Short mmCIF file of C-alpha atoms and ligand atoms in Angstrom, two decimals:
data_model
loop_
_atom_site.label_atom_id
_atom_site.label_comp_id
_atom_site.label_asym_id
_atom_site.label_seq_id
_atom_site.Cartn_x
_atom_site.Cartn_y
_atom_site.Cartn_z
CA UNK A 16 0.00 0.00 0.00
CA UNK A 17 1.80 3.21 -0.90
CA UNK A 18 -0.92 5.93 -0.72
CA UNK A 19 -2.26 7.92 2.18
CA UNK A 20 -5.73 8.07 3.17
CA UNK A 21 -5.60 12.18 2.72
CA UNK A 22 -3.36 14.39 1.31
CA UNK A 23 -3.98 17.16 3.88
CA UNK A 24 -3.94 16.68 7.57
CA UNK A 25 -3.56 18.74 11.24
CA UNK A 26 -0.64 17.33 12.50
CA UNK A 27 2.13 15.12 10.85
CA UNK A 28 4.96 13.52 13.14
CA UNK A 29 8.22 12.70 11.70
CA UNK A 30 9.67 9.81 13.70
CA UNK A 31 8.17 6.70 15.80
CA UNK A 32 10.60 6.38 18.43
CA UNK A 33 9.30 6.37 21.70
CA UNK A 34 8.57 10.97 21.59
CA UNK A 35 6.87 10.72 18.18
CA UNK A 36 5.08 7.49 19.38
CA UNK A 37 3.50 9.32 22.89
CA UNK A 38 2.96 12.41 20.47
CA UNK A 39 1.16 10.71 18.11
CA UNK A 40 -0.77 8.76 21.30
CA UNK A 41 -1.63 11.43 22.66
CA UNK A 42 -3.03 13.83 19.83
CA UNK A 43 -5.39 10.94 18.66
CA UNK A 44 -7.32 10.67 22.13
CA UNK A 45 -7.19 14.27 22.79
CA UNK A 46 -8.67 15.48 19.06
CA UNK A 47 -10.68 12.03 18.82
CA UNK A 48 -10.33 9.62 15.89
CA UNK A 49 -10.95 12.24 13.42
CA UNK A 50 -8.20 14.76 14.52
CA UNK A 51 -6.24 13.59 11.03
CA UNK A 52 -3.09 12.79 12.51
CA UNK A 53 0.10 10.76 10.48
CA UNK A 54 2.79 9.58 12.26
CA UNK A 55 5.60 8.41 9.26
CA UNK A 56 8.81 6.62 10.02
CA UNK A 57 11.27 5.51 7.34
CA UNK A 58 11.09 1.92 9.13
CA UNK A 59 8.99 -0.28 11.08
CA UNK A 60 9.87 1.13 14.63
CA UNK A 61 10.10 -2.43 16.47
CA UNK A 62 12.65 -3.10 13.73
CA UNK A 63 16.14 -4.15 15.29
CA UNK A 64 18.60 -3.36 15.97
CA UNK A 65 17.90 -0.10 18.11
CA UNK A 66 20.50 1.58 19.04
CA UNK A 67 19.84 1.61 22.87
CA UNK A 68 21.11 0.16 26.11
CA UNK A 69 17.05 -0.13 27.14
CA UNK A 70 17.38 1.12 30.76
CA UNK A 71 14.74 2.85 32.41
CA UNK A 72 13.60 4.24 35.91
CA UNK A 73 10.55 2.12 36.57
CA UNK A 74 8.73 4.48 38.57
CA UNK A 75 9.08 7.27 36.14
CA UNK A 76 7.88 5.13 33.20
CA UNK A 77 5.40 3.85 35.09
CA UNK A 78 3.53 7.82 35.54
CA UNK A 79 4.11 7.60 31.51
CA UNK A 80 2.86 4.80 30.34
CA UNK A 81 1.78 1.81 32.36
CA UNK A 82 4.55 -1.33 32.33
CA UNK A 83 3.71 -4.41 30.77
CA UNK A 84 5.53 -7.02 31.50
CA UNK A 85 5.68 -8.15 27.82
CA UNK A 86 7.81 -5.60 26.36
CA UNK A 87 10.12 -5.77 29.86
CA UNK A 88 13.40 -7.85 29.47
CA UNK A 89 14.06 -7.87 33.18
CA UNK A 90 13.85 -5.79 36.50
CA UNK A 91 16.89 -4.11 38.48
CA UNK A 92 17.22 -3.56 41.75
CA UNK A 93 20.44 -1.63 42.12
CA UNK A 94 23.33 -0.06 40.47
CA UNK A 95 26.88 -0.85 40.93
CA UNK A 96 29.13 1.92 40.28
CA UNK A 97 32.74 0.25 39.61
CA UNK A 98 36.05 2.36 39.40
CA UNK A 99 38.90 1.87 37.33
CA UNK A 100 40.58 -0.79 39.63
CA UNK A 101 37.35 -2.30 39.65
CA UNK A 102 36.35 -1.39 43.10
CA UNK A 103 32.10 -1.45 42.98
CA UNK A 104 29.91 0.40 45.28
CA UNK A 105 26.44 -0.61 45.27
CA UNK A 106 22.92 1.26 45.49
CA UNK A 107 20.40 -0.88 46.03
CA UNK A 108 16.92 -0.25 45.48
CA UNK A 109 14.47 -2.95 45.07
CA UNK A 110 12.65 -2.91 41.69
CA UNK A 111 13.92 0.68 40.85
CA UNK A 112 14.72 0.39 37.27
CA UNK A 113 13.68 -2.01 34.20
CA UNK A 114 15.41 -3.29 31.12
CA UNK A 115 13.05 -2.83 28.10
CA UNK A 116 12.66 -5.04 24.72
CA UNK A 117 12.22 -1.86 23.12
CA UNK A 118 10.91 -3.26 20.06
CA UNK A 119 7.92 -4.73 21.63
CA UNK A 120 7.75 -1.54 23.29
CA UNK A 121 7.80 0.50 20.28
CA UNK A 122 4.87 -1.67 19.03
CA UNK A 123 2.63 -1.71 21.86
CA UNK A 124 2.65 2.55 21.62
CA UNK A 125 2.20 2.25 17.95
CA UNK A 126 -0.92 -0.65 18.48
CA UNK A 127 -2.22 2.15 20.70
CA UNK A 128 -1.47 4.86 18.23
CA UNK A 129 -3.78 2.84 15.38
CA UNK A 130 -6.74 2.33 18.24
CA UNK A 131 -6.24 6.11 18.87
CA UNK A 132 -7.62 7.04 15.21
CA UNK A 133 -4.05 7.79 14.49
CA UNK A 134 -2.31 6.86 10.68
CA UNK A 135 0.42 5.44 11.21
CA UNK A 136 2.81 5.04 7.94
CA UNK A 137 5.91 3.20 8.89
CA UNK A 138 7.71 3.00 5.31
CA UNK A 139 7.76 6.56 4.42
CA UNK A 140 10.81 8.62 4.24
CA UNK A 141 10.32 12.63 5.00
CA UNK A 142 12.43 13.97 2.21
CA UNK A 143 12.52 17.22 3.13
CA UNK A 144 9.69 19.88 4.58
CA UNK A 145 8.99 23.42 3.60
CA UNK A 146 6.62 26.73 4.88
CA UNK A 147 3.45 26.04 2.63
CA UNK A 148 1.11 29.38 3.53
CA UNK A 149 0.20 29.00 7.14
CA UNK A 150 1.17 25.33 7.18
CA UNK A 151 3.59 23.13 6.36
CA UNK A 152 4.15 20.81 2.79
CA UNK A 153 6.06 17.67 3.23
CA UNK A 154 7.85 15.48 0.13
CA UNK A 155 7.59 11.94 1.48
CA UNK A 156 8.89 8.95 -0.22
CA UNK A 157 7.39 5.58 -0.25
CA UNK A 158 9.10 3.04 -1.92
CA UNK A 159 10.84 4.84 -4.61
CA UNK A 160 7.53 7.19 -5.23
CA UNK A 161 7.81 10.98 -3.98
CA UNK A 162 4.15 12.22 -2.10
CA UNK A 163 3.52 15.67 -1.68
CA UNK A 164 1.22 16.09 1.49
CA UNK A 165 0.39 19.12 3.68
CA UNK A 166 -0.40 19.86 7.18
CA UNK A 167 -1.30 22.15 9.49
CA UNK A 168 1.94 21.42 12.38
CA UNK A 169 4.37 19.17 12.22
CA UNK A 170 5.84 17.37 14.81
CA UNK A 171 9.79 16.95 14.47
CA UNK A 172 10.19 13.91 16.60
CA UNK A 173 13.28 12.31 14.48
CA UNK A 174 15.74 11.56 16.86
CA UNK A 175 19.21 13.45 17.20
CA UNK A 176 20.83 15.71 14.83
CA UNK A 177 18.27 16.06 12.54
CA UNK A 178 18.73 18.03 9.41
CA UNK A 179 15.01 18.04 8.23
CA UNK A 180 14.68 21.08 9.75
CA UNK A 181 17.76 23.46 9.10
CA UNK A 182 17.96 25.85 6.92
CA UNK A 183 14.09 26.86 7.02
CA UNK A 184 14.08 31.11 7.76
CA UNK A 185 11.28 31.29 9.57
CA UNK A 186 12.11 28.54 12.06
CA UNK A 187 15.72 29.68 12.66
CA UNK A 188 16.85 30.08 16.54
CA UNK A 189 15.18 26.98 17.02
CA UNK A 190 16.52 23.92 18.72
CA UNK A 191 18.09 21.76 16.02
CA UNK A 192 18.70 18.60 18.89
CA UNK A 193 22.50 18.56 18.43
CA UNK A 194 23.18 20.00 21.63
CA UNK A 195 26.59 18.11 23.17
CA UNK A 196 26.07 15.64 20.68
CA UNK A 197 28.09 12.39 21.91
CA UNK A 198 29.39 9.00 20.41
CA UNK A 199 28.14 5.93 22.30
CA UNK A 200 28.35 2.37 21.24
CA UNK A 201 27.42 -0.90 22.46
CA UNK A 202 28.40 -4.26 21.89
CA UNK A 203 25.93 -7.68 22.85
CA UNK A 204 27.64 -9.92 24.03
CA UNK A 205 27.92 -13.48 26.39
CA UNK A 206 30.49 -14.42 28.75
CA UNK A 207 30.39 -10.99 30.53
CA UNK A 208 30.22 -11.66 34.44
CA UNK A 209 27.24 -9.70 35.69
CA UNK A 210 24.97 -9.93 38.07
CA UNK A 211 21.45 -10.35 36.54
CA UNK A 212 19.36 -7.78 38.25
CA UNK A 213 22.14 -4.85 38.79
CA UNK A 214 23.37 -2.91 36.14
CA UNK A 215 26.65 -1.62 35.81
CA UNK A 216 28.02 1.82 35.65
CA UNK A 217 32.22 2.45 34.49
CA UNK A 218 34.12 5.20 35.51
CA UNK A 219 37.19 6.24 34.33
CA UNK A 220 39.47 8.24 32.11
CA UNK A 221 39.25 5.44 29.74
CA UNK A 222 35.67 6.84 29.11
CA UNK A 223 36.64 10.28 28.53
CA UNK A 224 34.06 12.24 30.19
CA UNK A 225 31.70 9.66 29.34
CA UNK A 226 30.95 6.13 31.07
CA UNK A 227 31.16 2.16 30.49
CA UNK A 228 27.95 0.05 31.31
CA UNK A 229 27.20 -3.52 31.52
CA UNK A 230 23.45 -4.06 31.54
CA UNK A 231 21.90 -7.66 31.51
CA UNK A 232 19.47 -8.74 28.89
CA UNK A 233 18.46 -12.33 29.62
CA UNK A 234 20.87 -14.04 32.04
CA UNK A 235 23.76 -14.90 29.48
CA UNK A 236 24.11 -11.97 26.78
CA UNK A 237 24.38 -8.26 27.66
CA UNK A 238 24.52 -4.90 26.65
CA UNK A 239 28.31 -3.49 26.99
CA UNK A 240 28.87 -0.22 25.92
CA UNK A 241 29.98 3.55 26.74
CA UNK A 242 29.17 6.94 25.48
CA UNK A 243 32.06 9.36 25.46
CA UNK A 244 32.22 13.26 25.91
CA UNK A 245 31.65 15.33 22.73
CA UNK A 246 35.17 16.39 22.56
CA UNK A 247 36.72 12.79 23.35
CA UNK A 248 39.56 11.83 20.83
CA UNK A 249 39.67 8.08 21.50
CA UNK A 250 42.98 7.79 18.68
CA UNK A 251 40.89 4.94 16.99
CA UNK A 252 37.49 4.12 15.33
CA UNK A 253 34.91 3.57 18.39
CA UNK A 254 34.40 0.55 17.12
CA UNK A 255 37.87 -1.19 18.03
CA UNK A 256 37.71 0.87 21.14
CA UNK A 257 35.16 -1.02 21.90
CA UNK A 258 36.30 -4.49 21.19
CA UNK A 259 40.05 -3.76 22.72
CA UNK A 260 37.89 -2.52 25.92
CA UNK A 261 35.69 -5.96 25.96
CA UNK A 262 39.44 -8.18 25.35
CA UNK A 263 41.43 -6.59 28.17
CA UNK A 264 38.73 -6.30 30.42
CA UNK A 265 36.68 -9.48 29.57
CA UNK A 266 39.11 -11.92 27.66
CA UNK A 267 36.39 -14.87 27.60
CA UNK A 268 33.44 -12.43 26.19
CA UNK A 269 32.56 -13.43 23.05
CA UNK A 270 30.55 -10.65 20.81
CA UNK A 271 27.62 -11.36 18.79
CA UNK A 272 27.15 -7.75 17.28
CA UNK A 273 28.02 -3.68 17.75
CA UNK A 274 25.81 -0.80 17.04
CA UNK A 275 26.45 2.94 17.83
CA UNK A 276 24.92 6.01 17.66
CA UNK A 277 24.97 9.55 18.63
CA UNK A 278 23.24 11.25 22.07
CA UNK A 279 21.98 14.73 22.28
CA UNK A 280 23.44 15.45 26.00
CA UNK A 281 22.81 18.65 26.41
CA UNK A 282 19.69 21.20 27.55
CA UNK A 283 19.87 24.34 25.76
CA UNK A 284 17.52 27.44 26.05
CA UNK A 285 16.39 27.59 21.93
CA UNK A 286 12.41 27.44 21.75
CA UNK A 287 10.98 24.18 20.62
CA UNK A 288 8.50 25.57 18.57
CA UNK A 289 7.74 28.02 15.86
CA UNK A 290 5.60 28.72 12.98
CA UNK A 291 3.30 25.43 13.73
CA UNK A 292 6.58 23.41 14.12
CA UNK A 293 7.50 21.37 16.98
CA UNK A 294 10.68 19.46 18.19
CA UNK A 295 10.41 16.58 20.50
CA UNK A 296 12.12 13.63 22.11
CA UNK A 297 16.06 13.99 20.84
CA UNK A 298 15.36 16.69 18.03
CA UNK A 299 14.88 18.47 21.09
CA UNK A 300 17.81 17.61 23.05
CA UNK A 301 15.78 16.33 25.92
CA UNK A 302 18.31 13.90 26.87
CA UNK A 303 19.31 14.04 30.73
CA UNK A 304 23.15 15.40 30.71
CA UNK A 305 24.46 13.11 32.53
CA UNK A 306 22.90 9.86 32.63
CA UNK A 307 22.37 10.49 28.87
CA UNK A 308 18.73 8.31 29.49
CA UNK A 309 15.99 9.46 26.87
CA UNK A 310 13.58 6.84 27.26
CA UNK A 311 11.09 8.23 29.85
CA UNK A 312 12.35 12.00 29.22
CA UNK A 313 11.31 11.23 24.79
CA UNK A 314 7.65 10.21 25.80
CA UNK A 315 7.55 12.93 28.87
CA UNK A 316 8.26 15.49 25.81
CA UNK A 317 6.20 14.10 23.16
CA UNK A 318 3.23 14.46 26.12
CA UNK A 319 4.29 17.63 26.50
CA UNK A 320 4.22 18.47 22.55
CA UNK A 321 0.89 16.98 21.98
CA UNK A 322 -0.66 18.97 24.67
CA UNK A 323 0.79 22.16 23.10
CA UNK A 324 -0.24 21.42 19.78
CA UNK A 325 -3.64 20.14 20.54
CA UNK A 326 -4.22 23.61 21.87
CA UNK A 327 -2.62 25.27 19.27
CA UNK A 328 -5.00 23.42 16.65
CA UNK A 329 -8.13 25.23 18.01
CA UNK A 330 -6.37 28.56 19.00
CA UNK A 331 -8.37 31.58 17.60
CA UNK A 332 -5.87 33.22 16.01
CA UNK A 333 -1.77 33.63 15.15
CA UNK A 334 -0.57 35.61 18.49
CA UNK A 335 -2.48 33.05 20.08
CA UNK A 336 -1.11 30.41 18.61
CA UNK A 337 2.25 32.18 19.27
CA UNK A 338 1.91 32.16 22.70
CA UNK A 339 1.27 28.68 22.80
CA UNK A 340 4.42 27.73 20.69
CA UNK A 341 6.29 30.09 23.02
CA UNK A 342 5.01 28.18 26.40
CA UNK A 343 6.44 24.65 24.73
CA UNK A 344 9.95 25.21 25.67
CA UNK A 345 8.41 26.97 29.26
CA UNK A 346 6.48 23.66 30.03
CA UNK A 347 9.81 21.59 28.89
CA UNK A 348 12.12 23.52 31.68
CA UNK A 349 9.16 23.36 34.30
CA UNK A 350 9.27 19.36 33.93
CA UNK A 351 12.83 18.73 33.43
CA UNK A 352 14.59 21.54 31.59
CA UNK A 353 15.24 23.22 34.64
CA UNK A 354 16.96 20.29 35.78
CA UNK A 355 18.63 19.04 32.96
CA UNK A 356 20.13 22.48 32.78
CA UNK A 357 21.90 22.39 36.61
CA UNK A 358 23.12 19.03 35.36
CA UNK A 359 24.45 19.99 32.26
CA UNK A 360 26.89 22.66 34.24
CA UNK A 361 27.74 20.03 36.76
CA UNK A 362 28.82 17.65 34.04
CA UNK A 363 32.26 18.83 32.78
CA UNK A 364 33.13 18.00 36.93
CA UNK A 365 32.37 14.50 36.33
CA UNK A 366 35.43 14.78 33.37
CA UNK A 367 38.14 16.10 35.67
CA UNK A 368 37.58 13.68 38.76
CA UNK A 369 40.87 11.58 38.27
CA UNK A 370 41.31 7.68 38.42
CA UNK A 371 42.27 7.75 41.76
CA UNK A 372 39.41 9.53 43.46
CA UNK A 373 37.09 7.38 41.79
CA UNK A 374 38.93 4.22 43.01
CA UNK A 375 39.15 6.05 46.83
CA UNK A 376 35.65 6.88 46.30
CA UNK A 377 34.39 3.64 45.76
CA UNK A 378 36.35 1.36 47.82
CA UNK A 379 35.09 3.52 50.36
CA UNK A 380 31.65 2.47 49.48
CA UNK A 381 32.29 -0.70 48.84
CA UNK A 382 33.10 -1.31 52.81
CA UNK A 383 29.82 -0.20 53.91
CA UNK A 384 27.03 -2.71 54.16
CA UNK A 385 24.46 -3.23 51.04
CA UNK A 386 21.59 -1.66 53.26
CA UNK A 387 23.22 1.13 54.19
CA UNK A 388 24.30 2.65 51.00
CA UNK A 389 21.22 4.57 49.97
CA UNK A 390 21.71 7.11 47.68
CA UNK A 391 22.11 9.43 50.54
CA UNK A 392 24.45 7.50 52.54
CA UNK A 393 26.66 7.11 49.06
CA UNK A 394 26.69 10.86 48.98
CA UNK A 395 27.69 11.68 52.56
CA UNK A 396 30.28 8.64 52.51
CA UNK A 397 32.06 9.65 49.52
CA UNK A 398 31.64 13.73 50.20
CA UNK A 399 35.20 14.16 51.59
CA UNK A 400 36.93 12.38 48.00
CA UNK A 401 34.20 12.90 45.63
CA UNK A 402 30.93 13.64 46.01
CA UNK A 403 30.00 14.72 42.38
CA UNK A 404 30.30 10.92 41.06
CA UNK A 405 27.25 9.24 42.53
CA UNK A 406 25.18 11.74 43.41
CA UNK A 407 25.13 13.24 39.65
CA UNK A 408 24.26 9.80 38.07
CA UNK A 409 20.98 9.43 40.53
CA UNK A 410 19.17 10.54 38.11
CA UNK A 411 18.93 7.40 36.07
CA UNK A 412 16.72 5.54 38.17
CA UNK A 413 15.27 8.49 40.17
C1 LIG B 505 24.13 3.72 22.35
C2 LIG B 505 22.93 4.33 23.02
C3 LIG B 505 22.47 3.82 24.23
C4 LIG B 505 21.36 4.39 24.86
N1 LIG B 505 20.90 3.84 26.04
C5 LIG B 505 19.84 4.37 26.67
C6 LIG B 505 19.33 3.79 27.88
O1 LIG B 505 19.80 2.77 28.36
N2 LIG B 505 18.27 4.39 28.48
C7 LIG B 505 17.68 5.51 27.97
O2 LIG B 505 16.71 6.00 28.57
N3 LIG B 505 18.13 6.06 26.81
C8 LIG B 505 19.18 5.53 26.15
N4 LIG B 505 19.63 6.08 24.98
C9 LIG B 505 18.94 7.28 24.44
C10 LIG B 505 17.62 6.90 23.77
O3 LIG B 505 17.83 5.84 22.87
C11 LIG B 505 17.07 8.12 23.02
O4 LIG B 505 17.11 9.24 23.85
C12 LIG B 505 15.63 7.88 22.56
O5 LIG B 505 15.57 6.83 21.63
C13 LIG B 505 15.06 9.15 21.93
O6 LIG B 505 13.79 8.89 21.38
P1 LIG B 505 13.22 9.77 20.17
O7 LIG B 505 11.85 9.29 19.93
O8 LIG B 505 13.44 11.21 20.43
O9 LIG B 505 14.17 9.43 18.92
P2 LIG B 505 14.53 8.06 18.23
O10 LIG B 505 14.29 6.91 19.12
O11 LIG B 505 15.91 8.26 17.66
O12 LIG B 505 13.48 7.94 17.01
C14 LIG B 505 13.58 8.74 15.87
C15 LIG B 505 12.85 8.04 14.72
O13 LIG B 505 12.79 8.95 13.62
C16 LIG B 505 12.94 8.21 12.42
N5 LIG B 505 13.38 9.15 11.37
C17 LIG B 505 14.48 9.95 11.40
N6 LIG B 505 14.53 10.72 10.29
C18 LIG B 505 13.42 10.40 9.56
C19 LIG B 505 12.92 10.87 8.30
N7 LIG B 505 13.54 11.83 7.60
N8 LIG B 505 11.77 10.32 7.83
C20 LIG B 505 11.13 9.34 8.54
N9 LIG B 505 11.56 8.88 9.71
C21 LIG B 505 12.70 9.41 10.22
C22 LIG B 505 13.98 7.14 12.78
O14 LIG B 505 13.87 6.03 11.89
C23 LIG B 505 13.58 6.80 14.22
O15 LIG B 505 12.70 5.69 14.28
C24 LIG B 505 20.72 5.52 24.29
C25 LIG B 505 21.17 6.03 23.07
C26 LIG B 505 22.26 5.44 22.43
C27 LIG B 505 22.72 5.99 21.10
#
């Protein structure tokens, strides 16, 4: 099937990860089953690989959309931070996080999407987009054959670094979700030691500014991986860094496949919308600084998006409709913005603690008993060597 049921609609979204999937959700409940909304994705989105370690705070999913237990790989109930030497300290926390099959995931939202009223076209390529009177025209290709469609707002939900929307005058000063843009890359792999409900966080120079992580998938493989500050220069492809890490560090792992990509890690101040356009998810750098999780903080912002833009759809007229495109990025920094920005300052900190303080800091923890190193506890313990390490990471299952 390569046509579209209209050629016209009120909102388009560009991109079915998880902030184009909650947009999309959410616009077809709120306008009803006739609100003509299209969500379009270039592939299926439970089509693997996807280029994610799948770790999530369960609690803060949970307010988001309810768990099911049939797109979850596995629970965690703690973290262990390890240092260089390999000293771990441990937070334990019983059920706090969950490791998602994020391709079931993906196709639960989108299931919901369809029962929403929503179109959902995922084999259609957004060429490129253009100001088409007071809305919006969009060349889309399906299998080799170029669509022209138009619609009221569009919804730029395509992940990070997008170049769909630069270069468009009356959207410029927007956020263009490049912000601290950073390499990370993960291998799966089996004969990693790990314990099966923890996952693992590596600190280190090695990483560069960024961290390591082992996180379990289904007993035997796991995710191994790290993410590495923007201005890292790791001397080789990321790819070999990679498998010289897993060989010196785990010499009987044996590695079934890499992927990479690139995380938006930063919280800037641009708007998020303009001139019926809005950014979500990763085009809208909503990625916490630090943790670099953008799981629960894509769907918080494609909530946040639809909202806007259902109100913006039956706004009287353009300064009203301003207004509300101006409150997007407002609503953003109430939720997490705000947060993400304090983070963001903290984070080049995290770059200069040497490989010594985080090996002090953590055999230090690693002495105290399981029970009594709440995140609290960590912070106090380690305040005197390094206090930034733990208590800046919290955020990934808080
Ligand atoms: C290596 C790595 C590990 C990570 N691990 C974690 C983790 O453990 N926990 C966590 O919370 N976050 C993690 N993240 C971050 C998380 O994956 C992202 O923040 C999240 O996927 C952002 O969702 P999104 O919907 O904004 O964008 P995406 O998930 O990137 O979705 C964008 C979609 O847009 C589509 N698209 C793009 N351009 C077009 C176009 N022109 N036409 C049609 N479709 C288009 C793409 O096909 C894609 O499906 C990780 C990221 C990386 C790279």
């Amino acid at each position: 099937m390569t046509s579209f049921r209209s050629n016209s609609y009120n909102v388009v979204i560009c991109g079915a990860g998880p902030a184009g999937l909650m947009a999309a959700y959410q616009l077809g409940k709120l306008t009803g089953c006739g609100g003509r909304i299209l969500i379009l994705d270039k592939k299926e989105p439970w089509k693997e690989p996807i280029f994610c370690a799948e770790a999530v705070s369960t609690h803060r999913l949970n307010s988001l959309w309810p768990i099911d237990e049939s797109w979850v790989r596995g629970s965690i109930s703690g973290i262990y931070f390890t240092s260089p030497k390999g000293y771990k300290a441990e937070f334990f926390s019983k059920d706090c996080g969950r490791l998602l099959d994020r391709s079931k995931f993906h196709h639960a939202i989108a299931d919901a999407c369809v029962e929403a009223g929503v179109e959902c076209r995922f084999d259609a390529l957004v060429k490129c987009i253009s100001r088409d009177g007071d809305g919006w025209n969009l060349k889309v290709q399906v299998d080799g054959e170029m669509f022209s469609l138009t619609t009221r707002a569009f919804i730029d939900a395509s992940g990070p670094g997008c170049r769909l929307t630069r270069g468009i005058s009356c959207i410029e000063g927007l956020e263009t979700g490049d912000t601290d843009l950073e390499p990370g890359i993960f291998a799966i792999a089996e004969g990693i030691p790990h314990d099966r409900d923890h996952i693992e966080l590596l600190y280190g120079s090695e990483f560069e500014g960024g961290y390591g992580w082992i996180f379990p998938r289904d007993g035997k493989e796991v995710n191994v991986g790290f993410v590495l500050s923007k201005d890292a220069k790791p001397g080789m492809p990321l790819r070999e860094k990679l498998k010289h890490f897993i060989a010196t560090h785990y010499p009987g792992a044996s590695v079934k496949a890499i992927y990479g990509g690139m995380i938006a890690c930063g919280q800037s101040k641009k708007p998020l919308a303009k001139c019926g356009l809005f950014k979500a998810g990763d085009a809208a750098s909503c990625v916490n600084p630090m943790s670099r999780s953008g799981i629960v903080e894509a769907l918080l912002s494609g909530k946040i998006t639809a909202e806007a833009v259902h109100e913006w759809l039956d706004a009287a007229d353009d300064s009203a409709r301003a207004r509300i495109e101006a409150s997007v990025l407002d609503r953003w920094m109430a939720a997490l913005g705000k947060s993400h920005l304090q983070i963001a300052k903290a984070k080049p900190g995290l770059a200069k603690i040497k490989d010594e303080q985080f090996d002090k800091a953590a055999k230090r923890l690693s002495r105290l008993p399981r029970e009594k190193q709440t995140l609290l506890r960590i912070f106090f313990a380690v305040l005197w060597s390094c206090p930034s390490v733990i208590w800046k990471m919290r955020s990934f299952l808080h």
